[in-house]
Amino acid sequence: METRGEPQLANRMSQGDSNPAAVPHAAEDIQGDDRWMSQHNRFVLDCKDKEPDVLFVGDSMVQLLQQYEIWRELFSPLHALNFGIGGDTTAHVLWRLKNGELENIKPKVIVVWVGTNNHENTAEEVAGGIEAIVRLINTQQPQAKIIVLGLLPRGEKPNPLRQKNAKVNQLLKASLPKLTSVQLLDISGGFVHSDGAISCHDMFDFLHLTGGGYAKICKPLHELIMQLLEETPEEKQAALA
Amino acid sequence: MNLTGTDQGQYIPLGEGATTRQKNGASRTMSNRDKNPASTPTPVIDLQGDGRWLALHHRFIADSKDKEPEVLFIGDALVQLLHQFEIWRELFSPLHALNFGIGGDETQHVLWRLHHGELQHIRPKIVVVWVGTNNQGHTAEQVAGGIEAIIHLLQQQQPQARVVVLGLLPRGQYPNPLRERNKQVNELLEASLSQLPHVCFLDADPGFVHSDGAISHHDMYDYLHLSRHGYARLCPCLHMLLLRLLTECQRMGS
């Protein structure tokens, strides 16, 4: 499905001059305990100390994943680092990646999962923000293969945010093939039941995943990461032939 | 009052589970309490547009109708997240516990939920209350007042229940004003609750703040929410208290 009409608009959306979701923006410390900056600083330190083959970056969907056993089972063995921060929008992730979280490391795969918290932005702007993140990673980590995870549906019953998130995924499906070294993994199917409801067994607050919810996502994600890690340039050539 | 409308209104960037404090909340018949926003029952307004807070509240009401908990946990994300870890199944499910935690909730939100159905149809022996750290912009006195209002409500609606109030944990990687405020709330509560029968104040902090003043991300992955390791350090003493109280209940035949 193509975005309507204007390639220039799509370009501007990921270049930030008319898209706030694509403008790097640090989170303000409203609460007064500076936790966002503390987490960012810790990630920058991790970059100096560690040599991840896989990097996960995004919002609480990424962050919470590390709290469950499944992280230790599937992703720790791949030397994965988790740079998720709850509440983050695309603008926050952009700022973090521009300010140290991509330095001193050379991961083979980078998983990007962000956008569901971009409440002030349209679906087009959110997609543009995600594209801006991909472009930034292309520049700073040209060797990395990028997996963009599709936004999940949310809320117990049908609501506008579900449509918005689905629209973001549609837009990305069209635009990501035009960018470099990136693919969309849309695992949003399987959460909405035939009656339109999402179960709290999958999402304990109709947004954040339970262990069972993560298991649904992580199986295909893990498979894809393994595939990308194992791909050598020769294999890739052979596959294309 | 449109609580679940599709109109997202103005977004207030308070982080996930965005909440807002209403300016004109409950009735004016309470004299001191309505001057304290932390003790004025207030629902969370659906700013994001997916109605999740009310959906959770209704699910809890449905749980109240279906289930017969002996222990009820109510509060914010620190309660809610506990339910996601294995430790819940190990320590608290066997006690027939229900979990009514909602991330982001402040004292006035919990008060509202308790006023609007979450206590109906159940008769727990113990209610564990853990809320207050999210009360943005409220003083320590206000937060303590909010928690006290919750206790008063519980004493009215669940007179048979013992109440366990968990102290607020320190937060932030380094010393900061919120740590001071949470500490003050705990001090105020420890003093005021000691007067009340069947109410325990438990400061379950196992020593999260190290000698250099820092909190480790091994205990609190974002310097606020507990990791599995953090819960493993904190829960045993709560569990022991609950066992003790349940045994006392049994002995007294209640």
CSV table of C-alpha atoms in Angstrom, one decimal:
chain,number,residue,atom,x,y,z
A,1,MET,CA,0.0,0.0,0.0
A,2,GLU,CA,1.5,3.3,-1.0
A,3,THR,CA,1.5,6.5,0.9
A,4,ARG,CA,-0.7,9.0,-0.8
A,5,GLY,CA,0.9,11.1,-3.5
A,6,GLU,CA,3.9,12.9,-2.3
A,7,PRO,CA,7.4,11.4,-2.1
A,8,GLN,CA,8.7,14.7,-0.9
A,9,LEU,CA,6.4,14.7,2.0
A,10,ALA,CA,7.4,11.2,3.0
A,11,ASN,CA,11.1,12.3,2.8
A,12,ARG,CA,10.4,15.4,5.0
A,13,MET,CA,8.7,13.2,7.5
A,14,SER,CA,11.9,11.3,8.2
A,15,GLN,CA,14.1,14.3,7.9
A,16,GLY,CA,12.6,16.1,10.8
A,17,ASP,CA,12.1,19.6,9.4
A,18,SER,CA,8.4,19.3,9.5
A,19,ASN,CA,8.0,16.2,11.7
A,20,PRO,CA,8.5,16.5,15.4
A,21,ALA,CA,8.6,12.7,15.8
A,22,ALA,CA,11.8,12.8,13.8
A,23,VAL,CA,13.5,15.5,15.8
A,24,PRO,CA,15.9,14.2,18.5
A,25,HIS,CA,14.5,15.2,21.9
A,26,ALA,CA,15.7,14.4,25.3
A,27,ALA,CA,13.0,13.6,27.9
A,28,GLU,CA,12.5,16.3,30.5
A,29,ASP,CA,12.9,15.3,34.1
A,30,ILE,CA,9.4,16.2,35.3
A,31,GLN,CA,9.3,13.9,38.3
A,32,GLY,CA,12.6,15.1,39.7
A,33,ASP,CA,14.7,12.0,40.1
A,34,ASP,CA,16.5,12.2,36.7
A,35,ARG,CA,15.9,8.5,35.9
A,36,TRP,CA,15.7,8.9,32.1
A,37,MET,CA,19.2,10.5,32.0
A,38,SER,CA,20.5,7.9,34.5
A,39,GLN,CA,19.4,5.1,32.2
A,40,HIS,CA,20.8,6.8,29.1
A,41,ASN,CA,24.1,7.3,30.9
A,42,ARG,CA,24.2,3.7,31.9
A,43,PHE,CA,23.6,2.6,28.3
A,44,VAL,CA,26.4,4.9,27.1
A,45,LEU,CA,28.7,3.2,29.7
A,46,ASP,CA,27.5,-0.2,28.5
A,47,CYS,CA,28.7,0.8,25.0
A,48,LYS,CA,32.2,1.4,26.3
A,49,ASP,CA,32.3,-1.9,28.3
A,50,LYS,CA,30.5,-4.4,26.2
A,51,GLU,CA,30.6,-5.8,22.7
A,52,PRO,CA,27.0,-6.7,21.8
A,53,ASP,CA,26.2,-8.6,18.6
A,54,VAL,CA,22.6,-7.6,19.0
A,55,LEU,CA,21.2,-4.4,20.2
A,56,PHE,CA,17.6,-3.8,21.2
A,57,VAL,CA,16.5,-0.2,21.4
A,58,GLY,CA,13.0,1.3,22.1
A,59,ASP,CA,10.4,1.9,24.7
A,60,SER,CA,9.0,-0.2,27.6
A,61,MET,CA,8.1,-3.0,25.2
A,62,VAL,CA,11.9,-3.4,24.8
A,63,GLN,CA,12.7,-2.6,28.4
A,64,LEU,CA,10.3,-5.0,30.0
A,65,LEU,CA,11.4,-7.9,27.8
A,66,GLN,CA,14.7,-8.0,29.7
A,67,GLN,CA,12.8,-8.5,33.0
A,68,TYR,CA,11.4,-11.9,31.9
A,69,GLU,CA,13.1,-15.2,31.8
A,70,ILE,CA,12.8,-15.4,28.0
A,71,TRP,CA,15.5,-12.7,27.7
A,72,ARG,CA,18.0,-14.9,29.4
A,73,GLU,CA,16.9,-18.0,27.4
A,74,LEU,CA,16.8,-16.5,23.9
A,75,PHE,CA,18.8,-13.2,23.8
A,76,SER,CA,21.5,-13.2,26.4
A,77,PRO,CA,23.2,-16.1,24.6
A,78,LEU,CA,23.3,-13.9,21.5
A,79,HIS,CA,25.2,-11.2,23.4
A,80,ALA,CA,22.4,-8.8,23.3
A,81,LEU,CA,22.1,-5.4,25.0
A,82,ASN,CA,18.8,-3.8,26.0
A,83,PHE,CA,18.5,-0.1,25.6
A,84,GLY,CA,14.8,0.2,26.2
A,85,ILE,CA,13.3,3.1,28.3
A,86,GLY,CA,9.6,3.1,29.3
A,87,GLY,CA,7.6,6.0,27.9
A,88,ASP,CA,10.0,6.8,25.1
A,89,THR,CA,8.8,8.1,21.8
A,90,THR,CA,10.7,8.0,18.5
A,91,ALA,CA,12.2,11.5,19.3
A,92,HIS,CA,13.6,10.2,22.5
A,93,VAL,CA,15.2,7.2,20.9
A,94,LEU,CA,16.7,9.4,18.2
A,95,TRP,CA,18.3,11.6,20.8
A,96,ARG,CA,19.7,8.7,22.7
A,97,LEU,CA,21.2,7.1,19.6
A,98,LYS,CA,22.7,10.5,18.5
A,99,ASN,CA,24.2,11.0,22.0
A,100,GLY,CA,26.3,8.0,22.7
A,101,GLU,CA,24.2,4.9,22.6
A,102,LEU,CA,25.7,3.8,19.3
A,103,GLU,CA,29.3,4.6,20.1
A,104,ASN,CA,32.1,2.1,20.7
A,105,ILE,CA,29.9,-0.8,19.6
A,106,LYS,CA,29.5,-2.7,16.3
A,107,PRO,CA,26.4,-4.9,16.6
A,108,LYS,CA,25.5,-7.2,13.8
A,109,VAL,CA,21.8,-6.8,14.3
A,110,ILE,CA,19.8,-3.9,15.8
A,111,VAL,CA,16.2,-4.3,16.8
A,112,VAL,CA,14.1,-1.2,16.9
A,113,TRP,CA,10.7,-1.1,18.7
A,114,VAL,CA,9.2,2.3,19.4
A,115,GLY,CA,6.2,4.4,18.4
A,116,THR,CA,3.3,3.3,20.5
A,117,ASN,CA,3.9,6.3,22.9
A,118,ASN,CA,4.0,8.9,20.2
A,119,HIS,CA,0.6,10.3,21.4
A,120,GLU,CA,1.1,13.8,19.9
A,121,ASN,CA,2.0,12.5,16.5
A,122,THR,CA,0.0,11.2,13.5
A,123,ALA,CA,0.7,7.8,12.1
A,124,GLU,CA,2.6,9.4,9.2
A,125,GLU,CA,4.8,11.3,11.7
A,126,VAL,CA,5.4,8.2,13.8
A,127,ALA,CA,6.4,6.2,10.7
A,128,GLY,CA,8.7,9.1,9.7
A,129,GLY,CA,10.2,9.1,13.1
A,130,ILE,CA,11.0,5.4,12.8
A,131,GLU,CA,12.5,5.9,9.4
A,132,ALA,CA,14.7,8.6,10.8
A,133,ILE,CA,16.0,6.2,13.4
A,134,VAL,CA,16.7,3.6,10.6
A,135,ARG,CA,18.6,6.3,8.6
A,136,LEU,CA,20.6,7.3,11.6
A,137,ILE,CA,21.6,3.7,12.3
A,138,ASN,CA,22.5,3.2,8.6
A,139,THR,CA,24.9,6.1,9.0
A,140,GLN,CA,26.5,5.2,12.3
A,141,GLN,CA,26.3,1.4,12.1
A,142,PRO,CA,26.5,0.6,8.4
A,143,GLN,CA,27.3,-3.0,9.1
A,144,ALA,CA,24.2,-3.6,11.2
A,145,LYS,CA,21.1,-5.3,9.9
A,146,ILE,CA,18.0,-3.6,11.3
A,147,ILE,CA,14.8,-5.3,12.4
A,148,VAL,CA,11.9,-2.9,13.0
A,149,LEU,CA,9.2,-4.5,15.0
A,150,GLY,CA,5.6,-3.5,14.1
A,151,LEU,CA,3.5,-1.7,16.7
A,152,LEU,CA,1.2,-3.9,18.6
A,153,PRO,CA,-2.5,-3.3,19.0
A,154,ARG,CA,-3.5,-2.0,22.5
A,155,GLY,CA,-6.5,-1.4,24.7
A,156,GLU,CA,-8.9,-4.1,25.7
A,157,LYS,CA,-11.4,-3.3,23.0
A,158,PRO,CA,-11.2,-1.6,19.6
A,159,ASN,CA,-10.1,2.0,19.8
A,160,PRO,CA,-8.4,4.7,17.7
A,161,LEU,CA,-4.9,3.8,18.9
A,162,ARG,CA,-5.2,0.3,17.4
A,163,GLN,CA,-6.0,1.9,14.1
A,164,LYS,CA,-3.2,4.3,14.4
A,165,ASN,CA,-0.7,1.7,15.2
A,166,ALA,CA,-1.9,-0.5,12.4
A,167,LYS,CA,-1.5,2.5,10.0
A,168,VAL,CA,2.0,3.0,11.2
A,169,ASN,CA,2.8,-0.6,10.3
A,170,GLN,CA,1.2,-0.2,6.9
A,171,LEU,CA,3.2,2.9,6.2
A,172,LEU,CA,6.4,1.1,7.3
A,173,LYS,CA,5.6,-1.9,5.1
A,174,ALA,CA,5.7,0.4,2.1
A,175,SER,CA,8.6,2.7,3.1
A,176,LEU,CA,11.1,0.4,4.7
A,177,PRO,CA,11.9,-1.7,1.6
A,178,LYS,CA,13.2,1.6,0.1
A,179,LEU,CA,15.7,2.0,3.0
A,180,THR,CA,19.0,0.1,3.5
A,181,SER,CA,19.5,-3.1,5.5
A,182,VAL,CA,16.2,-3.0,7.3
A,183,GLN,CA,13.1,-5.2,7.4
A,184,LEU,CA,9.8,-4.9,9.2
A,185,LEU,CA,8.7,-7.8,11.5
A,186,ASP,CA,5.0,-7.4,12.1
A,187,ILE,CA,4.0,-9.8,14.8
A,188,SER,CA,0.8,-7.9,15.8
A,189,GLY,CA,-1.5,-10.7,14.6
A,190,GLY,CA,-2.6,-13.1,17.2
A,191,PHE,CA,-3.4,-10.7,20.0
A,192,VAL,CA,-6.8,-9.5,19.0
A,193,HIS,CA,-9.4,-12.2,19.4
A,194,SER,CA,-12.4,-12.7,17.1
A,195,ASP,CA,-14.6,-10.5,19.4
A,196,GLY,CA,-12.1,-7.7,19.1
A,197,ALA,CA,-10.8,-8.1,22.6
A,198,ILE,CA,-7.2,-8.3,23.8
A,199,SER,CA,-6.7,-10.7,26.7
A,200,CYS,CA,-4.9,-9.6,29.9
A,201,HIS,CA,-3.1,-13.0,29.7
A,202,ASP,CA,-1.2,-11.5,26.8
A,203,MET,CA,-1.1,-7.9,27.9
A,204,PHE,CA,-1.5,-7.4,31.6
A,205,ASP,CA,-2.7,-3.8,31.2
A,206,PHE,CA,-3.8,-4.1,27.6
A,207,LEU,CA,-0.5,-2.5,26.5
A,208,HIS,CA,2.5,-4.2,28.2
A,209,LEU,CA,3.1,-7.9,27.5
A,210,THR,CA,3.1,-10.7,30.0
A,211,GLY,CA,5.6,-13.6,29.8
A,212,GLY,CA,3.1,-15.4,27.6
A,213,GLY,CA,2.6,-12.4,25.4
A,214,TYR,CA,6.4,-12.1,24.9
A,215,ALA,CA,6.7,-15.8,24.1
A,216,LYS,CA,4.4,-15.2,21.0
A,217,ILE,CA,6.6,-12.4,19.8
A,218,CYS,CA,10.0,-13.7,20.6
A,219,LYS,CA,9.8,-17.0,18.7
A,220,PRO,CA,9.7,-15.4,15.3
A,221,LEU,CA,12.0,-12.5,16.4
A,222,HIS,CA,14.6,-14.9,17.6
A,223,GLU,CA,14.4,-16.9,14.4
A,224,LEU,CA,14.9,-13.8,12.3
A,225,ILE,CA,17.8,-12.6,14.4
A,226,MET,CA,19.5,-16.0,14.1
A,227,GLN,CA,19.0,-15.9,10.4
A,228,LEU,CA,20.5,-12.5,10.1
A,229,LEU,CA,23.4,-13.4,12.4
A,230,GLU,CA,24.2,-16.5,10.4
A,231,GLU,CA,24.0,-14.8,7.0
A,232,THR,CA,27.4,-14.3,5.5
A,233,PRO,CA,27.9,-12.2,2.4
A,234,GLU,CA,28.5,-15.5,0.4
A,235,GLU,CA,25.2,-17.0,1.6
A,236,LYS,CA,23.4,-13.8,0.8
A,237,GLN,CA,24.8,-13.9,-2.8
A,238,ALA,CA,23.7,-17.5,-3.2
A,239,ALA,CA,20.2,-16.7,-1.9
A,240,LEU,CA,19.8,-13.9,-4.4
A,241,ALA,CA,21.0,-16.0,-7.4
B,1,MET,CA,-17.7,13.3,32.6
B,2,ASN,CA,-16.3,11.6,29.6
B,3,LEU,CA,-13.7,9.2,30.8
B,4,THR,CA,-13.2,6.9,27.9
B,5,GLY,CA,-14.0,9.1,25.0
B,6,THR,CA,-12.0,9.1,21.8
B,7,ASP,CA,-11.1,12.7,22.3
B,8,GLN,CA,-7.5,12.5,23.5
B,9,GLY,CA,-7.5,16.1,24.7
B,10,GLN,CA,-4.2,17.6,25.7
B,11,TYR,CA,-1.4,15.2,26.2
B,12,ILE,CA,0.4,15.7,29.4
B,13,PRO,CA,3.8,13.9,29.1
B,14,LEU,CA,3.9,12.2,32.5
B,15,GLY,CA,5.2,9.0,31.0
B,16,GLU,CA,3.4,5.7,30.4
B,17,GLY,CA,0.1,5.3,32.1
B,18,ALA,CA,-0.4,9.1,31.8
B,19,THR,CA,-2.6,10.4,34.5
B,20,THR,CA,-4.0,13.8,35.4
B,21,ARG,CA,-5.3,15.3,38.5
B,22,GLN,CA,-8.8,16.8,38.2
B,23,LYS,CA,-9.2,20.1,39.8
B,24,ASN,CA,-12.8,19.6,41.0
B,25,GLY,CA,-13.1,16.0,42.3
B,26,ALA,CA,-15.4,14.7,44.9
B,27,SER,CA,-18.1,16.2,47.0
B,28,ARG,CA,-17.4,19.1,49.4
B,29,THR,CA,-18.9,17.4,52.4
B,30,MET,CA,-15.5,16.3,53.7
B,31,SER,CA,-13.9,19.1,55.5
B,32,ASN,CA,-10.2,18.6,55.7
B,33,ARG,CA,-9.9,15.9,53.1
B,34,ASP,CA,-11.2,17.8,50.1
B,35,LYS,CA,-8.4,20.3,50.5
B,36,ASN,CA,-6.0,17.5,49.9
B,37,PRO,CA,-5.9,16.3,46.2
B,38,ALA,CA,-4.2,13.1,47.3
B,39,SER,CA,-7.2,12.1,49.4
B,40,THR,CA,-10.0,13.2,47.0
B,41,PRO,CA,-11.2,10.2,45.1
B,42,THR,CA,-10.4,10.9,41.4
B,43,PRO,CA,-10.5,8.6,38.4
B,44,VAL,CA,-7.8,8.6,35.8
B,45,ILE,CA,-8.8,10.5,32.7
B,46,ASP,CA,-8.2,8.6,29.4
B,47,LEU,CA,-5.8,10.9,27.7
B,48,GLN,CA,-4.2,8.3,25.5
B,49,GLY,CA,-7.5,7.1,24.0
B,50,ASP,CA,-7.6,3.4,24.6
B,51,GLY,CA,-9.5,3.3,27.8
B,52,ARG,CA,-7.1,1.0,29.6
B,53,TRP,CA,-7.5,2.3,33.1
B,54,LEU,CA,-11.2,1.9,33.2
B,55,ALA,CA,-10.9,-1.5,31.4
B,56,LEU,CA,-8.6,-2.7,34.2
B,57,HIS,CA,-10.9,-1.2,36.9
B,58,HIS,CA,-13.8,-3.1,35.4
B,59,ARG,CA,-11.8,-6.3,35.2
B,60,PHE,CA,-11.0,-6.0,38.9
B,61,ILE,CA,-14.7,-5.5,39.7
B,62,ALA,CA,-15.5,-8.7,37.7
B,63,ASP,CA,-12.7,-10.4,39.7
B,64,SER,CA,-14.4,-9.2,42.9
B,65,LYS,CA,-17.6,-10.9,41.8
B,66,ASP,CA,-15.9,-14.2,40.8
B,67,LYS,CA,-13.3,-14.7,43.4
B,68,GLU,CA,-12.8,-15.0,47.1
B,69,PRO,CA,-9.4,-13.6,47.9
B,70,GLU,CA,-8.0,-13.9,51.4
B,71,VAL,CA,-5.4,-11.3,50.6
B,72,LEU,CA,-6.0,-8.3,48.4
B,73,PHE,CA,-3.1,-6.2,47.0
B,74,ILE,CA,-3.9,-2.8,45.8
B,75,GLY,CA,-1.8,0.1,44.5
B,76,ASP,CA,0.4,1.2,41.6
B,77,ALA,CA,2.9,-0.4,39.3
B,78,LEU,CA,5.0,-1.8,42.1
B,79,VAL,CA,1.9,-4.0,43.0
B,80,GLN,CA,0.9,-4.6,39.3
B,81,LEU,CA,4.4,-5.7,38.2
B,82,LEU,CA,4.8,-8.1,41.1
B,83,HIS,CA,2.0,-10.2,39.6
B,84,GLN,CA,4.1,-10.7,36.4
B,85,PHE,CA,7.0,-12.5,38.2
B,86,GLU,CA,7.3,-16.1,39.3
B,87,ILE,CA,7.6,-14.9,42.9
B,88,TRP,CA,3.9,-14.0,42.9
B,89,ARG,CA,3.0,-17.6,42.1
B,90,GLU,CA,5.5,-18.9,44.7
B,91,LEU,CA,4.6,-16.7,47.6
B,92,PHE,CA,1.2,-15.0,47.2
B,93,SER,CA,-1.0,-17.2,45.0
B,94,PRO,CA,-1.0,-19.9,47.7
B,95,LEU,CA,-2.4,-17.3,50.0
B,96,HIS,CA,-5.3,-16.8,47.6
B,97,ALA,CA,-4.2,-13.3,46.8
B,98,LEU,CA,-5.7,-10.9,44.2
B,99,ASN,CA,-3.7,-8.2,42.5
B,100,PHE,CA,-5.5,-4.8,41.9
B,101,GLY,CA,-2.4,-2.8,40.9
B,102,ILE,CA,-2.5,-0.2,38.1
B,103,GLY,CA,0.7,1.4,36.9
B,104,GLY,CA,0.8,5.2,37.4
B,105,ASP,CA,-1.9,5.3,40.0
B,106,GLU,CA,-1.7,7.9,42.8
B,107,THR,CA,-3.4,7.7,46.1
B,108,GLN,CA,-6.6,9.5,44.9
B,109,HIS,CA,-6.9,7.0,42.0
B,110,VAL,CA,-6.8,4.0,44.3
B,111,LEU,CA,-9.3,5.7,46.6
B,112,TRP,CA,-11.6,6.2,43.6
B,113,ARG,CA,-11.3,2.6,42.6
B,114,LEU,CA,-12.0,1.3,46.1
B,115,HIS,CA,-15.1,3.6,46.3
B,116,HIS,CA,-16.4,2.4,42.9
B,117,GLY,CA,-16.7,-1.4,43.2
B,118,GLU,CA,-13.4,-3.0,43.7
B,119,LEU,CA,-14.2,-3.9,47.3
B,120,GLN,CA,-17.7,-5.2,46.6
B,121,HIS,CA,-18.5,-8.9,47.0
B,122,ILE,CA,-15.2,-9.8,48.6
B,123,ARG,CA,-14.1,-10.2,52.2
B,124,PRO,CA,-10.4,-10.5,52.4
B,125,LYS,CA,-8.6,-11.1,55.6
B,126,ILE,CA,-5.8,-8.8,54.7
B,127,VAL,CA,-5.5,-5.8,52.4
B,128,VAL,CA,-2.0,-4.8,51.3
B,129,VAL,CA,-1.8,-1.1,50.2
B,130,TRP,CA,1.2,0.1,48.3
B,131,VAL,CA,0.8,3.5,46.6
B,132,GLY,CA,2.1,7.0,46.8
B,133,THR,CA,5.3,7.2,44.9
B,134,ASN,CA,3.6,8.5,41.8
B,135,ASN,CA,1.8,11.4,43.6
B,136,GLN,CA,3.3,14.1,41.5
B,137,GLY,CA,3.4,17.6,43.0
B,138,HIS,CA,2.0,16.5,46.3
B,139,THR,CA,3.7,17.1,49.6
B,140,ALA,CA,4.7,14.3,52.0
B,141,GLU,CA,1.8,15.4,54.2
B,142,GLN,CA,-0.6,15.2,51.4
B,143,VAL,CA,0.5,11.8,50.3
B,144,ALA,CA,0.4,10.4,53.8
B,145,GLY,CA,-3.1,11.9,54.1
B,146,GLY,CA,-4.1,10.1,50.9
B,147,ILE,CA,-2.9,6.8,52.2
B,148,GLU,CA,-4.7,7.4,55.5
B,149,ALA,CA,-7.9,8.1,53.6
B,150,ILE,CA,-7.5,4.7,51.9
B,151,ILE,CA,-7.1,3.1,55.3
B,152,HIS,CA,-10.2,4.8,56.7
B,153,LEU,CA,-12.2,3.6,53.7
B,154,LEU,CA,-10.9,0.1,54.2
B,155,GLN,CA,-11.8,0.2,57.8
B,156,GLN,CA,-15.3,1.2,56.9
B,157,GLN,CA,-15.9,-1.2,54.0
B,158,GLN,CA,-13.8,-4.1,55.2
B,159,PRO,CA,-13.9,-3.9,59.0
B,160,GLN,CA,-12.7,-7.5,59.3
B,161,ALA,CA,-9.6,-7.0,57.3
B,162,ARG,CA,-6.1,-6.3,58.6
B,163,VAL,CA,-4.4,-3.6,56.6
B,164,VAL,CA,-0.7,-3.7,55.7
B,165,VAL,CA,0.7,-0.5,54.4
B,166,LEU,CA,4.0,-0.8,52.6
B,167,GLY,CA,6.4,2.0,52.9
B,168,LEU,CA,7.4,3.9,49.8
B,169,LEU,CA,10.7,2.9,48.4
B,170,PRO,CA,13.6,5.2,47.5
B,171,ARG,CA,13.9,5.9,43.8
B,172,GLY,CA,16.3,7.5,41.3
B,173,GLN,CA,19.9,6.4,40.8
B,174,TYR,CA,21.3,9.0,43.1
B,175,PRO,CA,19.9,11.1,46.1
B,176,ASN,CA,17.1,13.4,44.9
B,177,PRO,CA,14.1,15.2,46.4
B,178,LEU,CA,11.7,12.3,45.7
B,179,ARG,CA,13.7,10.1,48.0
B,180,GLU,CA,13.4,12.7,50.7
B,181,ARG,CA,9.7,13.0,50.2
B,182,ASN,CA,9.1,9.3,50.2
B,183,LYS,CA,11.1,9.0,53.4
B,184,GLN,CA,9.0,11.7,55.0
B,185,VAL,CA,5.8,9.9,53.9
B,186,ASN,CA,7.0,6.8,55.6
B,187,GLU,CA,7.9,8.7,58.8
B,188,LEU,CA,4.5,10.3,58.9
B,189,LEU,CA,2.7,7.0,58.3
B,190,GLU,CA,4.7,5.1,60.9
B,191,ALA,CA,3.7,7.6,63.5
B,192,SER,CA,0.0,7.9,62.6
B,193,LEU,CA,-0.6,4.2,61.9
B,194,SER,CA,0.8,3.0,65.1
B,195,GLN,CA,-2.4,4.4,66.7
B,196,LEU,CA,-4.6,2.2,64.6
B,197,PRO,CA,-5.6,-1.3,65.5
B,198,HIS,CA,-5.3,-3.9,62.8
B,199,VAL,CA,-3.2,-1.7,60.7
B,200,CYS,CA,0.5,-2.4,60.1
B,201,PHE,CA,3.1,-0.3,58.5
B,202,LEU,CA,5.9,-2.3,56.9
B,203,ASP,CA,9.0,-0.7,55.5
B,204,ALA,CA,10.0,-3.5,53.3
B,205,ASP,CA,13.1,-1.8,51.9
B,206,PRO,CA,15.9,-4.4,52.3
B,207,GLY,CA,18.5,-1.7,51.8
B,208,PHE,CA,18.3,-0.7,48.1
B,209,VAL,CA,20.4,2.4,48.7
B,210,HIS,CA,24.1,1.5,48.8
B,211,SER,CA,26.6,3.3,51.0
B,212,ASP,CA,27.5,5.6,48.1
B,213,GLY,CA,23.9,6.7,47.9
B,214,ALA,CA,23.3,4.9,44.6
B,215,ILE,CA,20.5,2.4,43.8
B,216,SER,CA,21.5,-0.4,41.5
B,217,HIS,CA,19.7,-1.2,38.3
B,218,HIS,CA,20.0,-4.9,39.3
B,219,ASP,CA,17.3,-4.1,41.9
B,220,MET,CA,15.4,-1.4,40.1
B,221,TYR,CA,15.8,-1.6,36.3
B,222,ASP,CA,14.8,2.0,35.8
B,223,TYR,CA,15.6,3.2,39.3
B,224,LEU,CA,11.9,3.0,40.2
B,225,HIS,CA,10.4,-0.3,39.2
B,226,LEU,CA,11.7,-3.5,40.8
B,227,SER,CA,13.4,-6.2,38.8
B,228,ARG,CA,12.9,-9.9,39.6
B,229,HIS,CA,16.0,-9.6,41.9
B,230,GLY,CA,14.6,-6.5,43.6
B,231,TYR,CA,11.3,-8.3,44.4
B,232,ALA,CA,13.2,-11.3,45.6
B,233,ARG,CA,14.9,-9.1,48.1
B,234,LEU,CA,11.8,-7.3,49.2
B,235,CYS,CA,9.0,-10.0,49.3
B,236,PRO,CA,10.2,-12.4,51.9
B,237,CYS,CA,9.5,-10.1,54.8
B,238,LEU,CA,6.1,-9.1,53.5
B,239,HIS,CA,5.3,-12.8,53.0
B,240,MET,CA,6.3,-13.6,56.6
B,241,LEU,CA,4.1,-10.8,57.9
B,242,LEU,CA,1.2,-12.0,55.8
B,243,LEU,CA,1.6,-15.5,57.1
B,244,ARG,CA,1.8,-14.3,60.7
B,245,LEU,CA,-1.4,-12.2,60.2
B,246,LEU,CA,-3.2,-15.0,58.6
B,247,THR,CA,-2.3,-17.4,61.4
B,248,GLU,CA,-3.6,-14.8,63.9
B,249,CYS,CA,-6.8,-14.5,62.0
B,250,GLN,CA,-7.2,-18.3,62.1
B,251,ARG,CA,-6.6,-18.4,65.9
B,252,MET,CA,-9.1,-15.7,66.5
B,253,GLY,CA,-11.6,-17.5,64.3
B,254,SER,CA,-12.1,-14.6,61.9
